[in-house]
Coordinates of C-alpha atoms (C1' of nucleotides) in Angstrom, one line a residue:
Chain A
X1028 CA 84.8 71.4 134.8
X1029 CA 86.7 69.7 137.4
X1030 CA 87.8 67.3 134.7
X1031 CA 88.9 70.2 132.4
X1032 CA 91.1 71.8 135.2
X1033 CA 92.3 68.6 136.2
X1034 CA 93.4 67.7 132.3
X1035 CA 95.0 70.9 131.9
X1036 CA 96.5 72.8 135.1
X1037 CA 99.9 72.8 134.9
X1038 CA 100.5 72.4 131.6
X1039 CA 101.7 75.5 130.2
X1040 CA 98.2 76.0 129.3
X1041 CA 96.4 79.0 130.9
X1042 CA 93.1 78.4 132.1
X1043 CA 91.1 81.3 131.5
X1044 CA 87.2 81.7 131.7
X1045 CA 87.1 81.8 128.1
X1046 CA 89.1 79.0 127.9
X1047 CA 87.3 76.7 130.0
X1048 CA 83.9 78.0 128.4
X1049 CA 85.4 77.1 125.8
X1050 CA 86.3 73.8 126.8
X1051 CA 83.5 72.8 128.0
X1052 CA 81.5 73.5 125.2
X1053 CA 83.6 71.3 123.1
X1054 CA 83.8 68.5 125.3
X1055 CA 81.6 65.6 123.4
X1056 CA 80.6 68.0 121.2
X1057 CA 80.0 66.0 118.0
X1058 CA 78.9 68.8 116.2
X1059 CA 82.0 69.7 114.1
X1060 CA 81.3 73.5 115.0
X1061 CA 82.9 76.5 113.5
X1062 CA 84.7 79.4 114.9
X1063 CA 81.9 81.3 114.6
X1064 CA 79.8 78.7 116.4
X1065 CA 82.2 78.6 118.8
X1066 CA 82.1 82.8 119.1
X1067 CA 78.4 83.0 119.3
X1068 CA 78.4 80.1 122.1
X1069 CA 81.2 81.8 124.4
X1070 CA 79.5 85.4 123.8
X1071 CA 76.2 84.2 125.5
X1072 CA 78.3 83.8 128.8
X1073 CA 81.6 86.2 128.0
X1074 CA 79.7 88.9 125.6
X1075 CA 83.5 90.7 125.5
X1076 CA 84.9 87.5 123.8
X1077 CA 87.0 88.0 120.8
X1078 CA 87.3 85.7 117.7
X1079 CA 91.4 86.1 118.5
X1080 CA 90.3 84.3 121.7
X1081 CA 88.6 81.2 119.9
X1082 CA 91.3 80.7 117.2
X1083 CA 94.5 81.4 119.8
X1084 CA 92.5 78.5 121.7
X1085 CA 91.3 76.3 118.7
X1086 CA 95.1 76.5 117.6
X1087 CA 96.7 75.8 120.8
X1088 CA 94.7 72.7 121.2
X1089 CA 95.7 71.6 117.8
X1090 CA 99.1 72.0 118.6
X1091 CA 98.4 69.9 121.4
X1092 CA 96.7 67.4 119.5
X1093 CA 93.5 67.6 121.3
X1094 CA 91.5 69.1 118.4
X1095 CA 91.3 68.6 114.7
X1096 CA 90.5 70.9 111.8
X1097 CA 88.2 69.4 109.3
X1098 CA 88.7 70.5 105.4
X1099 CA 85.3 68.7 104.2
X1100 CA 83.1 72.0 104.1
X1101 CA 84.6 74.3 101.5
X1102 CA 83.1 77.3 103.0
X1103 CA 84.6 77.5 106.4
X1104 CA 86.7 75.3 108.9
X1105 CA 84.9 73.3 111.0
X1106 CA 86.6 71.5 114.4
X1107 CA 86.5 68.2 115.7
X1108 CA 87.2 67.9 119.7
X1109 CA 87.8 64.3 118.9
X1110 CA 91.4 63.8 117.8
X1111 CA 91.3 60.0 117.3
X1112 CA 91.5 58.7 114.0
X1113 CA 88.3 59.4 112.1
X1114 CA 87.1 60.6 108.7
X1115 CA 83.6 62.5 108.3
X1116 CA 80.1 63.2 106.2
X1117 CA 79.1 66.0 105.3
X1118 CA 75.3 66.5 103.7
X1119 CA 75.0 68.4 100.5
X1120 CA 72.1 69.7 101.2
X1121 CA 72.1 71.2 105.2
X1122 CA 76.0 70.8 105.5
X1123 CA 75.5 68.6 109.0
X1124 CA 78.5 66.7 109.6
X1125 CA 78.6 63.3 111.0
X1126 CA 81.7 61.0 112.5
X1127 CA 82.2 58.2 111.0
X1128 CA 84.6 55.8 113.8
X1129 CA 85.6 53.0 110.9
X1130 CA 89.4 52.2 110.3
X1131 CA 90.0 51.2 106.6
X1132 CA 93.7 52.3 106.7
X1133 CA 94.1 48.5 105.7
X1134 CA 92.2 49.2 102.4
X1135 CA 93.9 52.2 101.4
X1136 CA 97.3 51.1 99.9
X1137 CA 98.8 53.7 97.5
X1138 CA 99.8 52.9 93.8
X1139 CA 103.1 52.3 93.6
X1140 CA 103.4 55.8 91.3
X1141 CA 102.7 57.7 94.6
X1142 CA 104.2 55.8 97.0
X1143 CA 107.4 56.9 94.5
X1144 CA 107.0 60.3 94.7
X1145 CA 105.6 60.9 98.8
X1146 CA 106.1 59.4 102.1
X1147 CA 102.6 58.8 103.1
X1148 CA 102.3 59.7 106.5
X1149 CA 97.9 59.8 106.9
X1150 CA 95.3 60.1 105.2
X1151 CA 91.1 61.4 105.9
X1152 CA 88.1 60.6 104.2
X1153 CA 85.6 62.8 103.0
X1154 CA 82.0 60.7 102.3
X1155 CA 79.3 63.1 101.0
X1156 CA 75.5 62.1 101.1
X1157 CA 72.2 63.4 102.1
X1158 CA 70.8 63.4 105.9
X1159 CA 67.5 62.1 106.7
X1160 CA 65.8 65.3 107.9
X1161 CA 67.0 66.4 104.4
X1162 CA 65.7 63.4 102.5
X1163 CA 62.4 63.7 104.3
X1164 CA 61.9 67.2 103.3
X1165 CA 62.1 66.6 99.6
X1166 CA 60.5 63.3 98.9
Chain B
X1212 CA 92.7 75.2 70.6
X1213 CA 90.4 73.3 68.5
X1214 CA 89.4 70.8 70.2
X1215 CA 88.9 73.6 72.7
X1216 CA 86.9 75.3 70.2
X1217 CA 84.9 71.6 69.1
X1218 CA 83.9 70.7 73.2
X1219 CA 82.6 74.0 73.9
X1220 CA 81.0 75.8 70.8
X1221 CA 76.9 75.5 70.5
X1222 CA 76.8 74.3 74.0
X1223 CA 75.7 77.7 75.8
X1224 CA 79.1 78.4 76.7
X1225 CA 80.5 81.0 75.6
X1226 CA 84.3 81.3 74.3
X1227 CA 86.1 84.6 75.3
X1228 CA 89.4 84.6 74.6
X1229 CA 89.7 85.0 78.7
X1230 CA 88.2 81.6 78.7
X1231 CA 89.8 80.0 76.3
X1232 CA 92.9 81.1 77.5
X1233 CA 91.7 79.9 80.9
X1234 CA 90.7 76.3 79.7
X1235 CA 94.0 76.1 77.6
X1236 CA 96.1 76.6 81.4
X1237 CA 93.8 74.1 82.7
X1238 CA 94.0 71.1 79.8
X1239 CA 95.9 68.5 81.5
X1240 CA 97.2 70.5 84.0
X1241 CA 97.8 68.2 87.0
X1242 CA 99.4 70.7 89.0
X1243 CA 96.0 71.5 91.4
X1244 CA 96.5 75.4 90.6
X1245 CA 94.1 77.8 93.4
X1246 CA 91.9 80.7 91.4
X1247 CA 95.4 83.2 92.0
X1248 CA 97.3 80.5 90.0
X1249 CA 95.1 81.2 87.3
X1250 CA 94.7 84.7 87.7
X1251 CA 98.7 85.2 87.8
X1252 CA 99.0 82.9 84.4
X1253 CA 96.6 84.7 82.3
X1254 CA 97.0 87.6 83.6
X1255 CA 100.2 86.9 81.8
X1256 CA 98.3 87.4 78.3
X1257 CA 95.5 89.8 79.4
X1258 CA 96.5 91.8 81.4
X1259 CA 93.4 93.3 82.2
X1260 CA 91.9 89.9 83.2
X1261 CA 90.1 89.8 86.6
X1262 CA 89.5 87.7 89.6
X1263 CA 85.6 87.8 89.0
X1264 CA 86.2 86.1 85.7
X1265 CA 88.3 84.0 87.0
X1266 CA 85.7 82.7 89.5
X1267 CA 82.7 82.7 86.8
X1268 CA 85.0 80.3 84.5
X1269 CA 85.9 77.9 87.5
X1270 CA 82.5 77.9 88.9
X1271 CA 81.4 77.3 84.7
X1272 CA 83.3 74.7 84.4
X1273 CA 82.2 73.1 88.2
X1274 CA 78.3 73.1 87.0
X1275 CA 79.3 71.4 84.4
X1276 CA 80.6 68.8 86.0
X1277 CA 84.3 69.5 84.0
X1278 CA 86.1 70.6 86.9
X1279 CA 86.8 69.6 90.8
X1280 CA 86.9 71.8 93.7
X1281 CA 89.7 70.4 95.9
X1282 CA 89.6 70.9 100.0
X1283 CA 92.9 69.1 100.9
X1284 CA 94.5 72.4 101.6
X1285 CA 92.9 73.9 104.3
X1286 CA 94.1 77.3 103.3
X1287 CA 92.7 77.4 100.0
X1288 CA 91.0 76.3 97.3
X1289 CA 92.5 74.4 94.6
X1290 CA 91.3 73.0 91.1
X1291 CA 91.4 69.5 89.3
X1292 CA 90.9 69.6 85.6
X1293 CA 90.6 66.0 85.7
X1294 CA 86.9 65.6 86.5
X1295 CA 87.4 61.6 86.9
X1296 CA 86.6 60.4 90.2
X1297 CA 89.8 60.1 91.7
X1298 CA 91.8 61.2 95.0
X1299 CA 94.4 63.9 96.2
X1300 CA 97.6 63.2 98.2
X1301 CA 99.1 66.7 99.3
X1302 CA 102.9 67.6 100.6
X1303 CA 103.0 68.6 104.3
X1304 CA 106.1 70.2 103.8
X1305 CA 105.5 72.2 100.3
X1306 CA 101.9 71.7 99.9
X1307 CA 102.7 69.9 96.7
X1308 CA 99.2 68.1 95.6
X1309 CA 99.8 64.5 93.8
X1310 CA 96.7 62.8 92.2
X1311 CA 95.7 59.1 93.4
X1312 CA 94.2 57.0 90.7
X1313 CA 92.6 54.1 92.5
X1314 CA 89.0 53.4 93.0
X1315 CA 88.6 52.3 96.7
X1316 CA 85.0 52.3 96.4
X1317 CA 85.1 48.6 97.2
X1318 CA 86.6 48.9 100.2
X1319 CA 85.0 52.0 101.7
X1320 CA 81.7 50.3 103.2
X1321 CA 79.8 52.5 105.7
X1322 CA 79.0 51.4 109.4
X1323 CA 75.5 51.1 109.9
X1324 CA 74.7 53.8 112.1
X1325 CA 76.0 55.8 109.5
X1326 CA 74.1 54.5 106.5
X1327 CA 71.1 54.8 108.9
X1328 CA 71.3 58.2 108.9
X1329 CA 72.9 59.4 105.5
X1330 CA 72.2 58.4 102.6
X1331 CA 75.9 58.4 100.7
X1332 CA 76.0 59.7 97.5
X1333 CA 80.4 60.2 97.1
X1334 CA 83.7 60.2 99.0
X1335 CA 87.0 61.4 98.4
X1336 CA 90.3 60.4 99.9
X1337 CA 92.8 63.6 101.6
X1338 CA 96.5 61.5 101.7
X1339 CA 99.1 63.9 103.5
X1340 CA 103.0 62.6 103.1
X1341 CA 105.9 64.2 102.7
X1342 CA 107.2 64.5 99.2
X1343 CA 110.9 63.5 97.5
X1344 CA 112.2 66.8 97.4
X1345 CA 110.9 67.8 100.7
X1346 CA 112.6 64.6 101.9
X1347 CA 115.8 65.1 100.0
X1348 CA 115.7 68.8 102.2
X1349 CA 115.3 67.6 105.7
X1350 CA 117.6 64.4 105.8
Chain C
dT1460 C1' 74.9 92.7 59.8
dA1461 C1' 72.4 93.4 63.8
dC1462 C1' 70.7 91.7 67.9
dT1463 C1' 70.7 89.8 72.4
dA1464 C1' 72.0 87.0 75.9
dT1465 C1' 76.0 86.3 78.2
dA1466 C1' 80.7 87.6 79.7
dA1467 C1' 84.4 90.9 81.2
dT1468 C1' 85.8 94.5 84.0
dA1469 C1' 86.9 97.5 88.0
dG1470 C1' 86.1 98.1 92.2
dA1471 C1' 83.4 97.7 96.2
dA1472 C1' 81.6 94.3 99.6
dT1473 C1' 81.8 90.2 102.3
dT1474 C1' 83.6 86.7 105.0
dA1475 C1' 87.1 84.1 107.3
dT1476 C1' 91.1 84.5 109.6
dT1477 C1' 95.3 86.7 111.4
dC1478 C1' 97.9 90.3 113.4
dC1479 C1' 98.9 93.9 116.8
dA1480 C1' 99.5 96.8 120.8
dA1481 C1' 97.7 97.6 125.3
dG1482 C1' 95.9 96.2 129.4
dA1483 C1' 94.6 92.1 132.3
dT1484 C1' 95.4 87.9 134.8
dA1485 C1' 96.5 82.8 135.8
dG1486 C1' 99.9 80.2 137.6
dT1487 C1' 104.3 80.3 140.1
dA1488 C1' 107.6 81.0 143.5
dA1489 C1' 108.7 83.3 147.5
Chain D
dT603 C1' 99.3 85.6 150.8
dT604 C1' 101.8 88.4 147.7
dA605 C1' 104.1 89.8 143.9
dC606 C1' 105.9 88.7 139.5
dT607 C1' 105.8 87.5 134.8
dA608 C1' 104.7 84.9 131.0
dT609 C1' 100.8 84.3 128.7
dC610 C1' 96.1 85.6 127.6
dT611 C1' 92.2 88.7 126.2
dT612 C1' 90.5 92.4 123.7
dG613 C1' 89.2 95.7 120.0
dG614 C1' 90.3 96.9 116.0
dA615 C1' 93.0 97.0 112.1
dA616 C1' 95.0 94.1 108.4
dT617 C1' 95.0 90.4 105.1
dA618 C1' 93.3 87.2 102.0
dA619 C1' 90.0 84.7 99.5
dT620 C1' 85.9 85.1 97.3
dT621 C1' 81.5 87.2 95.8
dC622 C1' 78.7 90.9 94.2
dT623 C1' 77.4 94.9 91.3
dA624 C1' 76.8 98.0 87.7
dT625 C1' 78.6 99.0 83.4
dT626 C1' 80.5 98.1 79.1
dA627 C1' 81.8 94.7 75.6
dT628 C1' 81.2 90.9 72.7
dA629 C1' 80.3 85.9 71.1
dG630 C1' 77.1 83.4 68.9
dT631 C1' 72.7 83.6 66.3
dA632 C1' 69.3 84.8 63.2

DNA sequence: TACTATAATAGAATTATTCCAAGATAGTAA
DNA sequence: TTACTATCTTGGAATAATTCTATTATAGTA
């Protein structure tokens, strides 16, 4: 908490309750939560919170680059407190989503076709697999 | 058309002229179209065509392991005819999607305390660049 | 030709996300 | 400490993507 007001007060970013609530339960979160997780989580503690609240605060930490939005679920958005370099797994059959802290930007030259047609300015990695809680329950 | 006709008859898939005129758009179509691309092009045709079959085709296509779902865009989804295993580079100016033909597989080994935990069945690679005639805009 | 399983359709329903107007408040400057 | 104001929160409406449902139509077959 300290921490939180320390990183943010003055700013230009308002900390609110809901903000900080917010904060706090995204710091070292590494469980790539939704908006809705986000909602329900705040609304135990706020119950008047509003999803307008989450994604105005989810989007003005992106802006800050403090947060980033992950594409690898096709359902929903998930978020990602850690803004460092990273790619993910997601399992197909729960849809838990791990880290995965491994730089292979040295591996992933473009074909000279691509590297034609766009600047190449990042890149992310999807891996898909199967957990172990998963794997346990169906063998 | 025929060979339209010779991949799909007598396989429990049933050609409507909806769906053939759905697979026709999609034959080497690298242009990543979302399911209102389709919609808006053979809507074209029949008129009377709607989202719902739209969807059903797609999805038709997915099980069948003919079609990919793409996530690069994180505001909706878009489709790769081209069921082949390769990746997606996407405009960050236009949202222009490129294909990447390369097989990284070698060089995408997982950290341990990954592997420990899933079981990795399939990756895909999200480039994001900036493409020529974005470039030729901006400078 | 007739039958039946499957597909197409319109429109309603659902879900995720964004927008909006009104009231509230955090951070500031005095 | 006070007062100001830019920014935030809220509820609810709006939007957009996607799915569902009941009904009608039809492709493939026997």
């Amino acid at each position: 908490m300290e921490r939180i007001v320390r990183k943010y007060r003055g700013k230009g970013f308002k900390l609110t309750p809901q903000r900080i609530a917010i904060l706090k339960f995204l710091e070292g979160n590494t469980n790539h939560p939704t908006a809705d997780d986000i909602y329900t989580e705040i609304k135990k503690k706020y119950p008047t919170v509003s999803f307008a609240t989450v994604y105005n605060t989810v989007q003005a930490l992106r802006d800050r680059g403090e947060l980033l939005e992950i594409t690898i679920d096709p359902e929903r958005k998930h978020f990602d407190p850690n803004p460092s370099a990273h790619h993910h797994i997601m399992c197909t059959g729960c849809g838990k989503i791990g880290d995965v802290f491994f730089d292979y930007s040295e591996s992933l030259g473009l074909p000279e076709e691509v590297t034609r047609e766009f600047a190449v300015t990042g890149n992310h990695i999807d891996f898909y697999g199967i957990c172990s809680s998963c794997r346990a329950k169906t063998s």
